[in-house]
Amino acid sequence: MMNFNDDTFLARWLNNELTDEELKNFKASDDYAKYAKIAEKTKQFQIPAFDKEGIKATIQSTIQKKPSKLIPLYTRWASVAAVILIAVFAGTFYWMSLPSVFTSKNGERLVFELPDGSSVELNGTASVSFSKKDWKQNKRNLSLTGEGYFKVKKGSKFNVQTPNGTVSVVGTQFNVHSLNDYFAVECYEGKVKVAHKTTTTMLTPGHGIRFKNKHSENIAISNTIPNWMNNNYNYSAVPLHVVLNDIQNVYKMTIDLQKVDTSQEFTGKLITYDINKALKAVCTPMGLTYSIKKANIVINSN
């Protein structure tokens, strides 16, 4: 039996968003043929006007009924799949239950889907918010604090607003990192328009830009997804507060700074398997000391 890792698995399959490995494993499972058949039959449906209250009543009635006989697990999964497929095409039921604010905690990575089928993955302490009214009118605007990786479906203009600037696309994949006075955008597919104060930059795949200390810098990207998604953190003259924020997310700890200038820049690699080695590699070359008390790190300047 296929082990579904999250509630969006079937929706991502229908939208052709599974990874190659996920699709390969799914096709090799005993359930794939049943789901594929359901999906093919669903394409033949002519969907009438969506009756939200009627469907809700039907589902509640079905849940309340006691089964008269034992139903095999695979049959129940097929029934669930059929309900999910119908809900995907109905759309409105999903929209009514969708929150308008998504927030990830310290050390957490949160993946979710937007009303248009676009997806977002938040890294560490980050948040995305949007107005349902705007999206219902096909105005794809949202606000981001922290860092997030976006896979945007083609359609109307898609705007990501941050305290440091606005990123605008139509359909693409990109990463946005907005933290205090640090603003970085990386493009992995399509084109990305970055507006920061009085400057506007157009990015293409393999290119990025970052703003720090009132200066901008173009960056080249060789990877196909953001480094943090592979737990790989490399820095080239990055403000210390950005590095310390990543340490908090990787090790799920909090950092208390004692008279530390976090605007000074760090170049190097973040060790992700040993907190002491990670802190030593960052603090020693910058003339800082540290101490660890349970889940709290205290950093002092010498």
Coordinates of N, CA and C in Angstrom, one line a residue, residues 40-220:
E40 N -9.2 9.0 -15.0 CA -9.6 8.9 -16.4 C -11.1 9.1 -16.5
K41 N -11.9 8.4 -15.7 CA -13.3 8.5 -15.7 C -13.8 9.9 -15.3
T42 N -13.1 10.5 -14.4 CA -13.5 11.8 -13.9 C -13.4 12.8 -15.1
K43 N -12.5 12.6 -16.0 CA -12.3 13.6 -17.1 C -13.6 13.6 -18.0
Q44 N -14.4 12.5 -17.9 CA -15.6 12.4 -18.7 C -16.8 13.1 -18.1
F45 N -16.6 13.6 -16.8 CA -17.7 14.2 -16.1 C -18.1 15.5 -16.6
Q46 N -19.3 15.9 -16.6 CA -19.8 17.2 -16.9 C -20.3 17.8 -15.6
I47 N -19.5 18.7 -15.0 CA -19.8 19.1 -13.6 C -20.9 20.1 -13.6
P48 N -21.9 19.9 -12.9 CA -23.0 20.9 -12.8 C -22.6 22.0 -11.8
A49 N -23.5 22.9 -11.6 CA -23.2 24.0 -10.7 C -22.9 23.5 -9.3
F50 N -22.0 24.0 -8.6 CA -21.5 23.4 -7.4 C -22.5 23.8 -6.3
D51 N -23.0 22.7 -5.6 CA -23.9 22.8 -4.5 C -23.2 22.5 -3.2
K52 N -22.6 23.6 -2.6 CA -21.8 23.4 -1.4 C -22.6 22.7 -0.3
E53 N -23.7 23.3 0.0 CA -24.5 22.8 1.1 C -25.0 21.3 0.9
G54 N -25.4 21.0 -0.4 CA -25.8 19.7 -0.7 C -24.7 18.7 -0.5
I55 N -23.5 19.0 -1.0 CA -22.4 18.1 -0.9 C -22.0 17.9 0.6
K56 N -22.0 19.0 1.3 CA -21.6 19.0 2.7 C -22.6 18.0 3.5
A57 N -23.9 18.1 3.2 CA -24.9 17.3 3.8 C -24.7 15.8 3.5
T58 N -24.4 15.6 2.2 CA -24.2 14.2 1.8 C -23.0 13.6 2.5
I59 N -21.9 14.3 2.6 CA -20.7 13.8 3.2 C -21.0 13.5 4.7
Q60 N -21.7 14.5 5.4 CA -22.0 14.3 6.8 C -22.9 13.1 7.0
S61 N -23.8 12.9 6.1 CA -24.7 11.7 6.2 C -24.0 10.4 6.0
T62 N -23.0 10.4 5.0 CA -22.2 9.2 4.8 C -21.4 8.9 6.0
I63 N -20.8 9.9 6.6 CA -19.9 9.7 7.8 C -20.7 9.1 9.0
Q64 N -22.0 9.5 9.1 CA -22.8 9.1 10.2 C -23.3 7.7 10.1
K65 N -23.4 7.2 8.9 CA -23.9 5.8 8.6 C -22.9 4.8 9.1
K66 N -23.4 3.8 9.8 CA -22.5 2.7 10.2 C -22.4 1.7 9.0
P67 N -21.2 1.2 8.7 CA -21.1 0.2 7.7 C -21.7 -1.1 8.0
S68 N -22.3 -1.8 7.1 CA -23.0 -3.0 7.3 C -22.1 -4.2 7.2
K69 N -20.9 -4.0 6.6 CA -19.9 -5.1 6.5 C -18.5 -4.5 6.5
L70 N -17.6 -5.4 6.7 CA -16.2 -4.9 6.7 C -15.7 -4.6 5.3
I71 N -15.2 -3.4 5.1 CA -14.8 -3.0 3.8 C -13.3 -3.1 3.7
P72 N -12.7 -3.8 2.7 CA -11.2 -3.9 2.6 C -10.6 -2.5 2.6
L73 N -9.4 -2.4 3.1 CA -8.7 -1.1 3.2 C -8.5 -0.5 1.8
Y74 N -8.1 -1.3 0.8 CA -7.8 -0.7 -0.5 C -9.1 -0.2 -1.1
T75 N -10.3 -0.8 -0.8 CA -11.5 -0.2 -1.3 C -11.8 1.1 -0.7
R76 N -11.6 1.2 0.6 CA -11.8 2.5 1.3 C -10.9 3.6 0.7
W77 N -9.7 3.2 0.4 CA -8.8 4.2 -0.2 C -9.3 4.7 -1.6
A78 N -9.8 3.7 -2.3 CA -10.3 4.1 -3.6 C -11.5 5.0 -3.5
S79 N -12.3 4.8 -2.5 CA -13.5 5.7 -2.2 C -13.0 7.1 -1.8
V80 N -12.0 7.1 -1.0 CA -11.4 8.4 -0.6 C -10.9 9.1 -1.8
A81 N -10.2 8.4 -2.6 CA -9.6 9.0 -3.8 C -10.7 9.6 -4.7
A82 N -11.8 8.9 -4.8 CA -12.9 9.5 -5.7 C -13.4 10.8 -5.1
V83 N -13.6 10.8 -3.8 CA -14.1 12.0 -3.1 C -13.1 13.2 -3.3
I84 N -11.8 12.8 -3.2 CA -10.8 13.9 -3.3 C -10.8 14.4 -4.8
L85 N -10.9 13.5 -5.7 CA -10.9 13.9 -7.1 C -12.1 14.9 -7.4
I86 N -13.3 14.5 -6.9 CA -14.4 15.4 -7.1 C -14.2 16.7 -6.4
A87 N -13.7 16.7 -5.2 CA -13.4 18.0 -4.5 C -12.4 18.8 -5.3
V88 N -11.4 18.2 -5.9 CA -10.5 19.0 -6.7 C -11.2 19.7 -7.8
F89 N -12.0 19.0 -8.5 CA -12.7 19.7 -9.6 C -13.8 20.7 -9.2
A90 N -14.4 20.4 -8.0 CA -15.4 21.4 -7.5 C -14.7 22.7 -7.0
G91 N -13.6 22.5 -6.4 CA -12.7 23.7 -6.1 C -13.3 24.6 -5.0
T92 N -14.5 24.9 -5.0 CA -15.0 25.9 -4.1 C -15.0 25.4 -2.6
F93 N -15.2 24.1 -2.4 CA -15.2 23.5 -1.1 C -13.8 23.7 -0.5
Y94 N -12.8 23.5 -1.3 CA -11.4 23.6 -0.8 C -11.1 25.1 -0.5
W95 N -11.6 26.0 -1.4 CA -11.4 27.4 -1.2 C -12.0 27.9 0.2
M96 N -13.2 27.4 0.5 CA -13.9 27.9 1.7 C -13.1 27.5 3.0
S97 N -12.3 26.4 2.9 CA -11.6 25.9 4.1 C -10.2 26.4 4.2
L98 N -9.7 27.1 3.1 CA -8.3 27.5 3.1 C -8.0 28.7 4.0
P99 N -7.0 28.6 4.9 CA -6.7 29.7 5.7 C -6.0 30.8 4.9
S100 N -6.0 32.0 5.4 CA -5.4 33.1 4.6 C -4.0 33.5 5.2
V101 N -3.6 32.8 6.2 CA -2.3 33.0 6.8 C -1.6 31.7 7.1
F102 N -0.4 31.5 6.6 CA 0.4 30.3 6.9 C 1.7 30.7 7.6
T103 N 2.0 30.1 8.7 CA 3.2 30.5 9.4 C 4.0 29.3 9.9
S104 N 5.3 29.3 9.6 CA 6.1 28.2 10.1 C 6.9 28.6 11.3
K105 N 7.2 27.6 12.2 CA 7.8 27.9 13.4 C 9.3 27.8 13.3
N106 N 10.1 28.1 14.3 CA 11.5 28.0 14.3 C 11.9 26.6 14.1
G107 N 12.7 26.4 13.0 CA 13.2 25.0 12.7 C 12.2 24.2 11.9
E108 N 11.1 24.8 11.5 CA 10.0 24.0 10.8 C 10.0 24.4 9.3
R109 N 9.7 23.4 8.4 CA 9.5 23.7 7.0 C 8.1 23.4 6.7
L110 N 7.4 24.3 6.2 CA 5.9 24.2 5.9 C 5.6 24.3 4.5
V111 N 5.0 23.3 3.9 CA 4.6 23.2 2.5 C 3.1 23.4 2.4
F112 N 2.6 24.2 1.5 CA 1.2 24.3 1.4 C 0.8 24.8 0.0
E113 N -0.4 24.7 -0.4 CA -0.9 25.0 -1.8 C -1.8 26.2 -1.7
L114 N -1.6 27.1 -2.7 CA -2.4 28.3 -2.8 C -3.7 28.1 -3.6
P115 N -4.7 28.9 -3.6 CA -6.0 28.7 -4.3 C -5.8 28.4 -5.8
D116 N -4.8 28.9 -6.4 CA -4.6 28.7 -7.9 C -3.8 27.4 -8.2
G117 N -3.4 26.7 -7.2 CA -2.6 25.5 -7.4 C -1.1 25.7 -7.2
S118 N -0.7 27.0 -7.1 CA 0.7 27.3 -6.9 C 1.1 26.7 -5.5
S119 N 2.4 26.5 -5.3 CA 2.8 25.9 -4.0 C 3.9 26.8 -3.4
V120 N 4.0 26.8 -2.0 CA 5.0 27.5 -1.3 C 5.6 26.6 -0.2
E121 N 6.9 26.7 0.0 CA 7.5 26.0 1.1 C 8.3 27.1 1.9
L122 N 7.9 27.2 3.2 CA 8.5 28.2 4.1 C 9.6 27.5 4.8
N123 N 10.7 28.3 5.1 CA 11.9 27.9 5.8 C 12.0 28.6 7.1
G124 N 11.9 27.8 8.2 CA 12.1 28.4 9.5 C 11.0 29.4 9.9
T125 N 11.3 30.3 10.7 CA 10.3 31.3 11.1 C 10.0 32.2 9.9
A126 N 8.9 31.9 9.3 CA 8.4 32.7 8.1 C 6.9 32.7 8.1
S127 N 6.3 33.6 7.3 CA 4.9 33.7 7.2 C 4.4 34.2 5.8
V128 N 3.3 33.7 5.3 CA 2.7 34.1 4.1 C 1.2 34.5 4.4
S129 N 0.8 35.6 4.0 CA -0.6 36.0 4.2 C -1.2 36.6 2.9
F130 N -2.5 36.4 2.7 CA -3.2 37.0 1.5 C -4.6 37.2 1.8
S131 N -5.3 38.0 0.9 CA -6.7 38.3 1.0 C -7.5 37.3 0.1
K132 N -8.4 36.6 0.6 CA -9.2 35.7 -0.1 C -10.0 36.4 -1.2
K133 N -10.4 37.6 -0.8 CA -11.2 38.4 -1.7 C -10.4 38.8 -3.0
D134 N -9.2 39.1 -2.8 CA -8.3 39.4 -4.0 C -8.1 38.2 -4.9
W135 N -7.9 37.1 -4.3 CA -7.6 35.9 -5.1 C -8.9 35.4 -5.8
K136 N -10.0 35.6 -5.2 CA -11.3 35.3 -5.8 C -11.5 36.1 -7.1
Q137 N -10.9 37.3 -7.1 CA -11.0 38.2 -8.2 C -9.8 38.0 -9.2
N138 N -9.0 36.9 -9.0 CA -7.9 36.6 -9.8 C -6.7 37.6 -9.6
K139 N -6.7 38.2 -8.5 CA -5.5 39.1 -8.1 C -4.6 38.3 -7.2
R140 N -3.5 37.8 -7.7 CA -2.7 36.9 -7.0 C -1.6 37.7 -6.2
N141 N -2.0 38.2 -5.1 CA -1.1 39.0 -4.3 C -0.9 38.4 -2.9
L142 N 0.3 38.3 -2.4 CA 0.5 37.8 -1.0 C 1.7 38.5 -0.4
S143 N 1.7 38.4 0.9 CA 2.8 39.0 1.7 C 3.7 38.0 2.3
L144 N 5.0 38.2 2.3 CA 6.0 37.2 2.9 C 6.9 37.9 3.8
T145 N 7.1 37.3 5.0 CA 8.2 37.6 5.9 C 9.0 36.4 6.1
G146 N 10.4 36.5 6.1 CA 11.2 35.3 6.2 C 11.6 34.8 4.8
E147 N 11.7 33.5 4.7 CA 12.2 32.9 3.4 C 11.2 31.8 2.9
G148 N 10.9 31.9 1.6 CA 10.0 30.9 1.0 C 10.4 30.6 -0.4
Y149 N 10.1 29.3 -0.8 CA 10.3 28.9 -2.2 C 9.0 28.7 -2.9
F150 N 8.8 29.3 -4.0 CA 7.5 29.4 -4.7 C 7.6 28.6 -6.1
K151 N 6.5 27.9 -6.3 CA 6.3 27.2 -7.6 C 5.0 27.7 -8.1
V152 N 5.0 28.7 -9.0 CA 3.8 29.4 -9.4 C 3.2 28.9 -10.7
K153 N 1.9 28.6 -10.7 CA 1.2 28.2 -11.9 C 1.0 29.4 -12.8
K154 N 1.0 29.1 -14.1 CA 0.8 30.2 -15.1 C -0.6 30.8 -14.9
G155 N -0.6 32.1 -15.2 CA -1.9 32.8 -15.0 C -1.7 34.3 -15.0
S156 N -2.5 35.0 -14.2 CA -2.3 36.4 -14.0 C -1.1 36.7 -13.2
K157 N -0.7 38.0 -13.1 CA 0.5 38.3 -12.4 C 0.5 37.9 -11.0
F158 N 1.6 37.4 -10.5 CA 1.7 36.8 -9.1 C 2.7 37.7 -8.4
N159 N 2.2 38.4 -7.3 CA 3.1 39.3 -6.6 C 3.4 38.8 -5.2
V160 N 4.7 38.8 -4.8 CA 5.1 38.5 -3.5 C 5.6 39.8 -2.9
Q161 N 4.9 40.3 -1.9 CA 5.3 41.6 -1.3 C 6.1 41.3 0.0
T162 N 7.2 42.0 0.2 CA 8.0 41.8 1.4 C 8.3 43.2 2.0
P163 N 8.8 43.3 3.2 CA 9.2 44.6 3.7 C 10.3 45.3 3.0
N164 N 11.1 44.5 2.2 CA 12.2 45.0 1.5 C 12.0 45.2 0.0
G165 N 10.9 44.7 -0.6 CA 10.6 44.9 -2.0 C 9.6 43.9 -2.5
T166 N 9.3 44.0 -3.8 CA 8.2 43.1 -4.4 C 8.8 42.3 -5.5
V167 N 8.3 41.0 -5.5 CA 8.7 40.1 -6.6 C 7.5 39.8 -7.4
S168 N 7.6 40.0 -8.7 CA 6.4 39.8 -9.6 C 6.7 38.8 -10.7
V169 N 5.8 37.8 -10.9 CA 6.0 36.8 -11.9 C 4.7 36.4 -12.6
V170 N 4.7 35.6 -13.6 CA 3.5 35.0 -14.2 C 3.4 33.5 -13.9
G171 N 4.5 32.8 -14.2 CA 4.5 31.4 -13.9 C 6.0 31.0 -13.8
T172 N 6.5 30.6 -12.6 CA 7.9 30.3 -12.5 C 8.2 29.7 -11.2
Q173 N 9.5 29.4 -10.9 CA 9.9 28.9 -9.6 C 11.1 29.8 -9.1
F174 N 10.9 30.2 -7.9 CA 11.9 31.2 -7.4 C 11.9 31.1 -5.8
N175 N 13.0 31.7 -5.3 CA 13.2 31.7 -3.8 C 13.3 33.2 -3.4
V176 N 12.6 33.5 -2.3 CA 12.7 34.9 -1.7 C 13.1 34.8 -0.3
H177 N 14.1 35.6 0.1 CA 14.6 35.7 1.4 C 14.6 37.1 1.9
S178 N 13.7 37.5 2.8 CA 13.6 38.9 3.3 C 13.7 38.8 4.8
L179 N 14.9 39.4 5.3 CA 15.1 39.4 6.7 C 15.8 40.7 7.1
N180 N 15.1 41.5 7.9 CA 15.6 42.8 8.3 C 16.0 43.6 7.1
D181 N 17.3 44.0 7.0 CA 17.8 44.8 5.8 C 18.4 43.9 4.7
Y182 N 18.2 42.6 4.8 CA 18.7 41.7 3.8 C 17.6 41.2 2.9
F183 N 17.8 41.3 1.6 CA 16.8 40.9 0.6 C 17.4 40.1 -0.6
A184 N 17.1 38.9 -0.8 CA 17.7 38.1 -1.8 C 16.6 37.3 -2.6
V185 N 16.8 37.3 -3.9 CA 15.8 36.6 -4.8 C 16.6 35.7 -5.8
E186 N 16.2 34.4 -5.9 CA 16.9 33.5 -6.8 C 15.8 33.0 -7.8
C187 N 16.2 32.9 -9.1 CA 15.2 32.5 -10.1 C 15.7 31.1 -10.6
Y188 N 14.7 30.1 -10.6 CA 15.0 28.8 -11.1 C 14.3 28.4 -12.3
E189 N 13.2 29.1 -12.7 CA 12.5 28.8 -13.9 C 11.7 30.1 -14.3
G190 N 11.5 30.3 -15.6 CA 10.8 31.5 -16.0 C 11.5 32.8 -15.8
K191 N 10.8 33.8 -15.6 CA 11.3 35.2 -15.4 C 10.8 35.8 -14.1
V192 N 11.6 36.5 -13.4 CA 11.2 37.1 -12.1 C 11.6 38.6 -12.1
K193 N 10.6 39.4 -11.8 CA 10.8 40.8 -11.7 C 10.9 41.2 -10.3
V194 N 12.0 41.9 -9.9 CA 12.3 42.3 -8.6 C 12.3 43.8 -8.4
A195 N 11.5 44.3 -7.6 CA 11.4 45.8 -7.4 C 11.9 46.1 -6.0
H196 N 13.0 46.8 -5.9 CA 13.5 47.2 -4.6 C 13.8 48.7 -4.5
K197 N 13.0 49.4 -3.7 CA 13.1 50.8 -3.6 C 12.9 51.4 -5.0
T198 N 14.0 52.0 -5.5 CA 13.9 52.7 -6.8 C 14.4 51.9 -8.0
T199 N 14.9 50.7 -7.7 CA 15.5 49.8 -8.8 C 14.5 48.7 -9.1
T200 N 14.6 48.3 -10.4 CA 13.8 47.1 -10.9 C 14.8 46.2 -11.7
T201 N 14.8 44.9 -11.4 CA 15.6 44.0 -12.0 C 14.9 42.8 -12.5
M202 N 15.2 42.3 -13.7 CA 14.5 41.1 -14.3 C 15.5 40.0 -14.2
L203 N 15.1 38.9 -13.6 CA 15.9 37.7 -13.4 C 15.5 36.6 -14.3
T204 N 16.4 35.8 -14.8 CA 16.2 34.6 -15.6 C 16.8 33.4 -14.9
P205 N 16.4 32.2 -15.3 CA 17.0 31.0 -14.6 C 18.5 31.0 -14.4
G206 N 18.9 30.7 -13.2 CA 20.4 30.6 -13.0 C 20.9 31.9 -12.5
H207 N 20.0 32.9 -12.3 CA 20.5 34.2 -11.8 C 19.7 34.7 -10.6
G208 N 20.3 35.5 -9.8 CA 19.7 36.0 -8.6 C 20.3 37.4 -8.3
I209 N 19.7 38.0 -7.3 CA 20.1 39.3 -6.8 C 19.9 39.4 -5.3
R210 N 20.8 40.1 -4.7 CA 20.6 40.4 -3.2 C 21.0 41.8 -2.9
F211 N 20.3 42.3 -1.9 CA 20.5 43.7 -1.5 C 20.9 43.6 0.0
K212 N 22.0 44.3 0.3 CA 22.5 44.4 1.7 C 23.3 45.7 1.9
N213 N 23.2 46.2 3.0 CA 24.0 47.4 3.4 C 23.8 48.5 2.3
K214 N 22.6 48.6 1.8 CA 22.3 49.7 0.8 C 23.0 49.4 -0.6
H215 N 23.5 48.2 -0.8 CA 24.1 47.9 -2.1 C 23.4 46.6 -2.7
S216 N 23.5 46.5 -4.0 CA 22.9 45.3 -4.7 C 24.0 44.5 -5.3
E217 N 23.8 43.2 -5.4 CA 24.8 42.4 -6.0 C 24.2 41.2 -6.8
N218 N 24.6 41.1 -8.0 CA 24.1 40.0 -8.9 C 24.8 38.7 -8.5
I219 N 24.0 37.6 -8.4 CA 24.6 36.3 -8.0 C 24.3 35.2 -9.1
A220 N 25.2 34.3 -9.3 CA 25.0 33.2 -10.2 C 24.5 31.9 -9.4

